[in-house]
XYZ file of C-alpha atoms in Angstrom:
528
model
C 27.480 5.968 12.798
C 29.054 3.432 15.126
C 28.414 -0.316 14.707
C 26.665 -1.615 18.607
C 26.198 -5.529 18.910
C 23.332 -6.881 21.310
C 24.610 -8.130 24.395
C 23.106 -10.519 27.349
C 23.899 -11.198 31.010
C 22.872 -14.603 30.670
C 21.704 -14.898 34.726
C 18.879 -12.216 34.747
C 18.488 -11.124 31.023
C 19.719 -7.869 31.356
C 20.647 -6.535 27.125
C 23.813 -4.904 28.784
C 25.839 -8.053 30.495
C 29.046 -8.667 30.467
C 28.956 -11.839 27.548
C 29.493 -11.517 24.192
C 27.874 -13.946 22.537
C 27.584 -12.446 18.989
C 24.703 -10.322 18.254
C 23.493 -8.168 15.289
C 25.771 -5.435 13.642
C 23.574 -1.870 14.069
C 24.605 0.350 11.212
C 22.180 3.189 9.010
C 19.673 0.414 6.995
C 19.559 0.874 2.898
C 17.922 3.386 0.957
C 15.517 1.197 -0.537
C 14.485 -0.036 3.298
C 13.881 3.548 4.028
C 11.598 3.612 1.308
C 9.732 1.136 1.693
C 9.128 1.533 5.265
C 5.358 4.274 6.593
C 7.023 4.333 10.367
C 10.140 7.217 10.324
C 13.376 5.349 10.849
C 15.895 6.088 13.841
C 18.333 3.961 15.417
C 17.353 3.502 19.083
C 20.199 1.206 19.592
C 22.575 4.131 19.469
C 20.906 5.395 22.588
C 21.737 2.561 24.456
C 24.697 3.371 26.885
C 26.905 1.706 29.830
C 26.866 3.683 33.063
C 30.449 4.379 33.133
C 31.122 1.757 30.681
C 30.241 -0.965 33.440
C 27.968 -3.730 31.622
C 27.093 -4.929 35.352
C 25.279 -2.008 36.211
C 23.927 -0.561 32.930
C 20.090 -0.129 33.692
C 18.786 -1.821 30.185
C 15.259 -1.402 31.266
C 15.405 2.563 31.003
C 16.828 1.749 27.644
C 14.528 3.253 24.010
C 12.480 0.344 22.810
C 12.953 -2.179 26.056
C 10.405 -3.075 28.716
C 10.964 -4.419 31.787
C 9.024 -6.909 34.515
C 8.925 -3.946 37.639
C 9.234 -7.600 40.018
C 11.516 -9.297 38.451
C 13.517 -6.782 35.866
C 13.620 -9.330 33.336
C 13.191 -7.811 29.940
C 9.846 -8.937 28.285
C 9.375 -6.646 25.932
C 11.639 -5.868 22.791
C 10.571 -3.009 20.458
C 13.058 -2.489 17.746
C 11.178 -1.625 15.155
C 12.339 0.637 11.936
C 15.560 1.347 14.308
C 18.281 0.813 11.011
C 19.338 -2.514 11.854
C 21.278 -4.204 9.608
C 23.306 -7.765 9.302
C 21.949 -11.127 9.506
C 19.983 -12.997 12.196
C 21.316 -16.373 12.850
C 21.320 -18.674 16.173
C 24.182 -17.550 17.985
C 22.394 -14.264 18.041
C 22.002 -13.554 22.303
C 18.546 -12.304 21.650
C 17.592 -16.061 21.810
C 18.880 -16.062 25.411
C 15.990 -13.529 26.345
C 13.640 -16.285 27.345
C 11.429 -14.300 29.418
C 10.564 -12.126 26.275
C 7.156 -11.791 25.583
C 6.577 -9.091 22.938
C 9.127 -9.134 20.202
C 9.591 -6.515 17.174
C 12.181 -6.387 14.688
C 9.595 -4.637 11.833
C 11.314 -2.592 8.965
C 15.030 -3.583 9.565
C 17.240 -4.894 6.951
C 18.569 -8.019 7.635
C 20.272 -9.202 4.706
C 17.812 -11.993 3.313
C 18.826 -14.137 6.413
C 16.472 -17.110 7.499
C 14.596 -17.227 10.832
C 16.924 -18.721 13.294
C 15.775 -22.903 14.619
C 16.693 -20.762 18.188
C 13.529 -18.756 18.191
C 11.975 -21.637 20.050
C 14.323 -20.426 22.932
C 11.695 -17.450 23.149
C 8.949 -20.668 24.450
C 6.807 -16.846 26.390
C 6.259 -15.010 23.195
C 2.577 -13.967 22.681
C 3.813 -11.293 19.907
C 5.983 -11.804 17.306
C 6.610 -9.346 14.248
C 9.392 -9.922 11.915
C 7.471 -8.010 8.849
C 9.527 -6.016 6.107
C 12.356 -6.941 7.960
C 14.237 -8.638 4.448
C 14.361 -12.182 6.041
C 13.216 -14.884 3.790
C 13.871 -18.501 3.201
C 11.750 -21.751 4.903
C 10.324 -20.418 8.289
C 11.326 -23.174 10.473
C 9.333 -25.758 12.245
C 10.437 -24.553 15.440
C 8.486 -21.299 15.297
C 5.776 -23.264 15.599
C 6.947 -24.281 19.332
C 6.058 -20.483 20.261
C 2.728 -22.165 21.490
C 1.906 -18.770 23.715
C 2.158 -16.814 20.425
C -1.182 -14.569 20.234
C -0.049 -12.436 17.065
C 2.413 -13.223 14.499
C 3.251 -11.127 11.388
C 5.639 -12.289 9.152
C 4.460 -10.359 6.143
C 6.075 -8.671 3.202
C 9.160 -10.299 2.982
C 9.261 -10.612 -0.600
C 12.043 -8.439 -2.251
C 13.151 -8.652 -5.818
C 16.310 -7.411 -6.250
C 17.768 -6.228 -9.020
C 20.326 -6.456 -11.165
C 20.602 -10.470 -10.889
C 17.362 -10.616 -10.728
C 17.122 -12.322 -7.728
C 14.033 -13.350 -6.028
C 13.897 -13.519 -1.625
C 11.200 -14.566 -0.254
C 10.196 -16.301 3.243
C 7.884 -19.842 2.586
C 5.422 -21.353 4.795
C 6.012 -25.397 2.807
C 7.034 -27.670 5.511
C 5.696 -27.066 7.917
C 2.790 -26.111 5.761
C -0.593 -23.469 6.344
C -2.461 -26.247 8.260
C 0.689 -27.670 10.605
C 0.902 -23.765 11.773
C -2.964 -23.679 12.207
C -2.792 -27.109 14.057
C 0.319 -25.944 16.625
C -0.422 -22.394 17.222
C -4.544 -22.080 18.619
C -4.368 -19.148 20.655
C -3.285 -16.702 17.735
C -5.936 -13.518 17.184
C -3.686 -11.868 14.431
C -1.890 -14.014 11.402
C -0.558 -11.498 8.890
C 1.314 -13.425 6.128
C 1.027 -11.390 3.363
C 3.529 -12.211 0.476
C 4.918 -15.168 2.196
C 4.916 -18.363 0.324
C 2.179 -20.769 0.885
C 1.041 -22.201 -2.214
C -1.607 -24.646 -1.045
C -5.208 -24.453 0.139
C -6.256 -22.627 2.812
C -7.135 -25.639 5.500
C -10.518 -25.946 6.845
C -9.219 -26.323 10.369
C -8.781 -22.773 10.180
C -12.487 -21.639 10.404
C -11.904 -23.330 14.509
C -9.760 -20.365 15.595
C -12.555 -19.424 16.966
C -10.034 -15.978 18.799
C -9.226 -14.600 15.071
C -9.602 -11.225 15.045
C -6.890 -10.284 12.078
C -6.164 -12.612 8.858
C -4.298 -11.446 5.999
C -2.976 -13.956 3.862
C -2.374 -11.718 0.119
C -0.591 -12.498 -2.326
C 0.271 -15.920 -0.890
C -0.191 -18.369 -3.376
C -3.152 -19.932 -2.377
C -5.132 -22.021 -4.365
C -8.278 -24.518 -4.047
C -11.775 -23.126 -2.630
C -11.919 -20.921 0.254
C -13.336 -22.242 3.137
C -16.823 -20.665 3.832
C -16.964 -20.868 7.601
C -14.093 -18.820 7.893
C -16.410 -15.752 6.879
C -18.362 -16.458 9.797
C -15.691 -16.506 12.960
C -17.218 -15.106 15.758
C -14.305 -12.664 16.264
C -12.966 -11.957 12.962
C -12.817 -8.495 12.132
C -10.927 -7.988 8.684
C -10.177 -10.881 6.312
C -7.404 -9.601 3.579
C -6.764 -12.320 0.564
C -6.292 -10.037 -2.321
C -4.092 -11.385 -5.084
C -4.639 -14.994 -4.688
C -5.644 -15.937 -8.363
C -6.350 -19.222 -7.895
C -8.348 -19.112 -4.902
C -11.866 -19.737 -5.620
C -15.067 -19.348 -3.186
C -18.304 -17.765 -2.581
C -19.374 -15.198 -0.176
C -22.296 -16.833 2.112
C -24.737 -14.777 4.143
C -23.697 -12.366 6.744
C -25.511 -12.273 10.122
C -26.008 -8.622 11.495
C -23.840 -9.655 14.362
C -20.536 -10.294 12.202
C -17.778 -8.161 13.402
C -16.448 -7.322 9.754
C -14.907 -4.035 9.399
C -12.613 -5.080 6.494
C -13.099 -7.267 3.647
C -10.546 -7.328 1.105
C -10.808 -10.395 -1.953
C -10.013 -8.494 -4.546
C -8.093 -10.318 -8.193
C -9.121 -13.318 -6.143
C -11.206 -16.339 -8.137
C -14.326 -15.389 -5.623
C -18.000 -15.732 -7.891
C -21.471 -16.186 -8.218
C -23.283 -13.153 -6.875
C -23.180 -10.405 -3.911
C -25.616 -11.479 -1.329
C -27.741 -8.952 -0.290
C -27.288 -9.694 3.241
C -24.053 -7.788 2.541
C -25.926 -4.699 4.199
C -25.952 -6.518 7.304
C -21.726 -5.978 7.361
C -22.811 -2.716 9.106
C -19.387 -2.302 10.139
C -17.476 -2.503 7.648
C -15.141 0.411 6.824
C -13.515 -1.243 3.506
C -14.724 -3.474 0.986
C -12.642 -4.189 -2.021
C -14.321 -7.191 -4.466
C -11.883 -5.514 -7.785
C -11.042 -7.921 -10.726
C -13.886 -10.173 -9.413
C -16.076 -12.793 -11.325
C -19.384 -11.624 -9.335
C -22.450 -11.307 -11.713
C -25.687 -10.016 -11.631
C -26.063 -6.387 -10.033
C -24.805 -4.720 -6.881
C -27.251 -5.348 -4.292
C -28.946 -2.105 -2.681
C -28.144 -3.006 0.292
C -24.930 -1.773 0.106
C -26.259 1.192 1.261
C -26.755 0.337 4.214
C -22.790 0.246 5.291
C -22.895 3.495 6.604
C -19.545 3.466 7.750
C -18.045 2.541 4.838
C -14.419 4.519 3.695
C -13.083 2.438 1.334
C -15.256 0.775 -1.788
C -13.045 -0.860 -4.775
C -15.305 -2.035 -7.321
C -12.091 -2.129 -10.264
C -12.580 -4.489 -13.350
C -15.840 -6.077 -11.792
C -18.785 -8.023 -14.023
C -21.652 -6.103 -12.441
C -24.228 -5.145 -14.788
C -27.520 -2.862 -14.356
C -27.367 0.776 -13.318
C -25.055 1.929 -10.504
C -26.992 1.495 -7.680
C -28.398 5.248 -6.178
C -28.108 3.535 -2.709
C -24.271 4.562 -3.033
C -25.259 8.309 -2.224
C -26.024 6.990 1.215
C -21.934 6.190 1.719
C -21.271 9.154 3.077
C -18.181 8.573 4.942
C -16.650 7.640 1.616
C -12.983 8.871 0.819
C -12.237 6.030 -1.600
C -13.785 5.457 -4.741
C -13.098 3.163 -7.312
C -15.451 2.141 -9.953
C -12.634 2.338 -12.598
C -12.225 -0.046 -15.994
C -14.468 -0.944 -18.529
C -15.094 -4.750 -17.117
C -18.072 -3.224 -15.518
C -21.101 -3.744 -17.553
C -23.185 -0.761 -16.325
C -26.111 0.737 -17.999
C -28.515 3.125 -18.187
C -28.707 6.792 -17.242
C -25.251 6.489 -15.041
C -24.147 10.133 -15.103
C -27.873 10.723 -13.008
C -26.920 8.246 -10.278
C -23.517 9.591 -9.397
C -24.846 12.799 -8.256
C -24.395 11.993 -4.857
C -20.891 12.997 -4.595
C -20.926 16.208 -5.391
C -22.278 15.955 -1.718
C -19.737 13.907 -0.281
C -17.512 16.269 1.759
C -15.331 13.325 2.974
C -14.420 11.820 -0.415
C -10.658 12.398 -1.384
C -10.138 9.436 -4.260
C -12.250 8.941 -6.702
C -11.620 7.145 -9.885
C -14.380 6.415 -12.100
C -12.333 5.750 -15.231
C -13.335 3.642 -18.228
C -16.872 3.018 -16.597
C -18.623 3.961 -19.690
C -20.378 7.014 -18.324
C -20.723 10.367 -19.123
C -20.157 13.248 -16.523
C -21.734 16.404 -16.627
C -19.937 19.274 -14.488
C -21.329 22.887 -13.918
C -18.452 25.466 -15.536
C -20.944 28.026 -15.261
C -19.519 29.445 -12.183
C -16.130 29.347 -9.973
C -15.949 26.007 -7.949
C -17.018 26.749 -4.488
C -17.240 23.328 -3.295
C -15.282 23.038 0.140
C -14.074 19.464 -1.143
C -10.765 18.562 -1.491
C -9.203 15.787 -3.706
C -6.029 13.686 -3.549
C -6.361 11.692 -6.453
C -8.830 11.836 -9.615
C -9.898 9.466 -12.517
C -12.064 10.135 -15.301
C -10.208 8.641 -18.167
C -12.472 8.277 -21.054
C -16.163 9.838 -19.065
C -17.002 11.640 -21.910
C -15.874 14.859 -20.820
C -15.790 18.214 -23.360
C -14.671 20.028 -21.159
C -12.381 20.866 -18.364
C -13.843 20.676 -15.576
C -14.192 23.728 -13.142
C -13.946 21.717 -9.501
C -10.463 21.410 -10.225
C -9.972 24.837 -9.076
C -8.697 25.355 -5.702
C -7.709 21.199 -5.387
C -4.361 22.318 -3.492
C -4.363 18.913 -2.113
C -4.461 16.814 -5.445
C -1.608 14.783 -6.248
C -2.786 12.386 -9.249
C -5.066 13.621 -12.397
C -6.016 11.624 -15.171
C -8.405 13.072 -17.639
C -7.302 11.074 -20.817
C -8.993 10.002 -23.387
C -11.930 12.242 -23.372
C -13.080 15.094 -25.816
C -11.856 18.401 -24.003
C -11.289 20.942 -26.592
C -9.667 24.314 -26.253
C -7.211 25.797 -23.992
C -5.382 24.443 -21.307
C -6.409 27.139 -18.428
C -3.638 29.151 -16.943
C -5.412 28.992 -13.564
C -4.874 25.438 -13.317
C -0.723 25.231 -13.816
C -0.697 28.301 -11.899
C -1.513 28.217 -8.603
C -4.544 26.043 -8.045
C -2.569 22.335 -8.128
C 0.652 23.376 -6.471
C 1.315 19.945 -5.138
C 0.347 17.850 -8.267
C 2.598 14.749 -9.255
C 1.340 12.989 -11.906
C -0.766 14.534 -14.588
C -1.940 12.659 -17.567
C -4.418 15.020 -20.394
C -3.764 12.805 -23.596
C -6.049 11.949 -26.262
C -8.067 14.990 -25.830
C -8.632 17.999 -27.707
C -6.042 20.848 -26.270
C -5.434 23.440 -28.948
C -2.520 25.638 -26.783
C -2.204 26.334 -22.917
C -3.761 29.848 -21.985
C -0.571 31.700 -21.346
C 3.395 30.446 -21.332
C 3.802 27.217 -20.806
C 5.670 26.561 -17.781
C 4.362 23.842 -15.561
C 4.470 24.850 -12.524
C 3.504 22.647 -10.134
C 7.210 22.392 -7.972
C 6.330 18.183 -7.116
C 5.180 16.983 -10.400
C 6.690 13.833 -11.812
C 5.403 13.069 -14.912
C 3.844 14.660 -17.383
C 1.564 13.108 -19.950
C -0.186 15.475 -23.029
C 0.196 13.268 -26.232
C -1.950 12.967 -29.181
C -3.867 16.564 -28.749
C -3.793 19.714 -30.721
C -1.243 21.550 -28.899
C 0.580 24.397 -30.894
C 3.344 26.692 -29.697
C 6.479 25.560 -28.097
C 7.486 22.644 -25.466
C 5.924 23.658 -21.998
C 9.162 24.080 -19.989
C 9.866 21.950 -17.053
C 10.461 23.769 -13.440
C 10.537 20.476 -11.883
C 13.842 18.938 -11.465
C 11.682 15.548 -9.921
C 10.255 14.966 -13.429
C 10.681 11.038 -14.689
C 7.938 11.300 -17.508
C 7.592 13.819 -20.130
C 5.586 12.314 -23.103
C 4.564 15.315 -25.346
C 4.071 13.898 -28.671
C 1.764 13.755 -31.617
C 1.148 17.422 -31.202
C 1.540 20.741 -33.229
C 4.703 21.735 -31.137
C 7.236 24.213 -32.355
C 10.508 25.761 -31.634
C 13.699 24.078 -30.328
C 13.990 21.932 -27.233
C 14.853 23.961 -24.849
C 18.776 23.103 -22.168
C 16.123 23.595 -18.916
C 14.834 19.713 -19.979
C 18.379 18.419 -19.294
C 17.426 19.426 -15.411
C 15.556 16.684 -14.499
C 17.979 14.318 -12.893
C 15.452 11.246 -12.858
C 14.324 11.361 -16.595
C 13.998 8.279 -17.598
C 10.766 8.748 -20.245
C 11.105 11.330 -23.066
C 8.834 11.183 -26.230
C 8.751 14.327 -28.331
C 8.124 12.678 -31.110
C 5.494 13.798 -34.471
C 5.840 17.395 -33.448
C 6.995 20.436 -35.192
C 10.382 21.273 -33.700
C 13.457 22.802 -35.518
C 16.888 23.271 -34.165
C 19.669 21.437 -32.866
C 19.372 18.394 -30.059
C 21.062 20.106 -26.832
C 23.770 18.136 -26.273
C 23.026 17.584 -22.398
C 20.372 14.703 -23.640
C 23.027 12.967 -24.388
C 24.272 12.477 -20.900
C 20.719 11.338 -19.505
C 20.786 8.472 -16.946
């Protein structure tokens, strides 16, 4: 791929003038970018062309990515997003001499750790900035807070640890601090900070943007109590503060006119109890309160958030019985009511009846909950529902449950730690998971799977059937994806069989306390 600088015709703006003032080297962005990044990659720099290589008349605003004022044909909107940029942003970069620019993207680039550039002031018009997942990192300067027009600024995950070296990049919000930003920049309706470094309370002067719409500060370092009020903007639709530790607070009571549609303070220091007025968040789409210090029970209310898609309820305190108000989520995909922090009691298994009537739900992981669930195995599964993902570590289970037929959508089982005895159906391996990734039976009680063992699934990744009963030899891997294959504390005979040595991301092997006879194939020796 060629390398392409930025270029600027400093008199009307134009990306394809005739000075070179430096710019950033375009080039294909690293693997681990391309992993990282939702939004498919392709570098709309390399469409960028000179009319017969003449910079003068190059029409930049017909250009992928760039916008254009139809009066005045300065550029005012820049839209590079996840286009494999690569190099380092400083302040001789000629994007800073863009100063009618109003909408700015340089999302899911790579640009080398580099810090934010004093210049960006130069861009005194922006109303939209978005330098997220874009591997910057360092102070972000006080001159970004001269971008007084700036309506929505993301400058979120930007925290990359890099190994070997074990080096840490990450961008900090210090000095200027949280409240100097707040203070400087009133007209913003979206912050999005996530995983930049704050490390300091969240000021109270926040709760007077009274335009907020979007604020996501996660994993941010914050600390102190969380200021009330800010629950109650007038405009504020979702409020994201998840992994903040050490921030402490109370919810207060919602008003039936709050705007909510996401509320996310989950493994936050948030207590005392659920208000019941939480059934006023009518709303709200996703609520996540996991590893939470609530007590008491879950309000009925909740019930009443008919819209609600997303409930996390992980590693909470609530005691009492599951509320039966849940069956009226019925636009539930995601479930989580996972880990044994929950103190719920009573006749659970009753109460979660509901979603065998919930068409819509796709996740649900109800692991360690201290429940027992009853399926039907009477008949073949008929139910039209359809599964991604599945937890019922440790429900009491005897035995395998029957729904799982037909699930060719399911990509994540876990039925560990119950008490399923016998076989291992064939059906299952066969043909009724085919895009299944990570499996995990342990600590039950498989005697032998119902025909050869292959597993079949062509996608799975790891495989996890230790401490059972299983007798006969290794199942054989068809997957050359696999990373996990734990298959000990079995009955397991026979030798180990070359195919294993096929997996060319093995990194976890365990065939240990097993019954196998012949000689190590020498291949394991040349694992990675």
């Amino acid at each position: 791929m060629k390398g392409y600088q930025w270029h600027v015709k400093e008199a009307d703006d134009n990306l394809g003038g005739s000075r070179d003032r430096g710019g950033v080297l375009v080039k294909k962005g690293t693997e681990s970018a391309r992993r990282r990044n939702p939004i498919p990659e392709y570098p709309k720099v390399e469409s960028w062309k000179l009319e017969g290589g003449n910079s003068s008349s190059a029409d930049c605003c017909s250009w992928d990515g760039v916008n254009c004022d139809e009066e005045t044909g300065h550029v005012i909107k820049l839209d590079l997003s996840s286009s494999c940029l690569s190099g380092s942003i400083n302040s001789t970069t000629t994007l800073f001499h863009l100063v009618h620019l109003q909408w700015l993207s340089l999302s899911y680039n790579f640009f080398n750790f580099s810090e934010i550039p004093s210049t960006i002031n130069n861009l005194s018009r922006l109303s939209h900035l978005n330098l997220s997942s874009s591997y910057i990192s360092g102070q972000i300067p006080p001159q970004l807070l001269d971008l007084r027009n700036l309506v929505s600024l993301d400058l979120s995950r930007n925290y990359f640890f890099e190994a070997p070296g074990n080096q840490t990049h990450y961008l900090e919000l210090r000095v200027p601090s949280l409240q100097n930003l707040v203070e400087k920049l009133t007209n913003l309706k979206v912050l999005k900070l996530d995983a930049v470094q704050i490390s300091s309370p969240i000021p109270h002067i926040l709760a007077n943007l009274s335009s907020l719409t979007y604020l996501s500060l996660q994993d941010c370092g914050l600390r102190g109590e969380f200021p009330t009020k800010i629950f109650q903007l007038p405009n504020l639709s979702v409020l994201k503060l998840t992994d903040n530790s050490n921030l402490t607070g109370y919810l207060p009571e919602f008003e039936r006119s709050s705007p909510l549609t996401v509320l996310a303070i989950g493994d936050c220091g948030f207590s005392g109890t659920i208000p019941s007025s939480l059934g006023n968040l009518t709303k709200l789409v996703s609520l996540d309160v996991s590893f939470s210090s609530f007590l008491g029970e879950l309000p009925i209310s909740i019930g009443n958030l008919a819209s609600l898609k997303e409930l996390n309820l992980e590693a909470c305190n609530f005691s009492g019985q599951i509320s039966s108000s849940l069956g009226n989520l019925t636009q539930l995909d995601y479930l989580d009511l996972s880990h044994s922090h929950n103190k719920f009691s009573g006749q659970n298994s009753a109460s979660l009846s509901w979603i065998a009537k919930n068409s819509k739900l796709n996740i649900l992981l109800l692991s360690d909950l201290n429940l027992v669930v009853f399926m039907n195995n009477t008949v073949a599964n008929t139910n039209p529902q359809k599964f991604f993902s599945i937890g019922l570590r440790s429900c009491n289970l005897s035995n395998f449950p029957n729904f799982l037929r037909n699930q060719d959508l399911l990509q994540v089982l876990d039925l560990s730690s119950n008490s399923i005895t016998g076989k291992i159906p064939g059906w299952f391996l066969n043909d009724s998971v085919p895009n299944l990734r990570y499996l995990n039976l342990s600590h039950n009680l498989f005697t032998e799977f119902s025909q050869h063992p292959n597993v079949r699934p062509p996608y799975i990744i790891s495989l996890d059937v230790r401490y059972n009963k299983l007798e006969g030899p290794l199942p054989l891997i068809l997957s050359k994806e696999m990373s996990e294959y734990l298959v000990s504390n079995n009955k397991l005979t026979g030798e180990i069989p070359q195919l294993i040595c096929k997996s060319k991301y093995l990194y976890a092997l365990d065939l240990s306390n097993n019954n196998l006879s012949g000689v190590l194939p020498q291949c394991l020796a040349n694992l990675k």
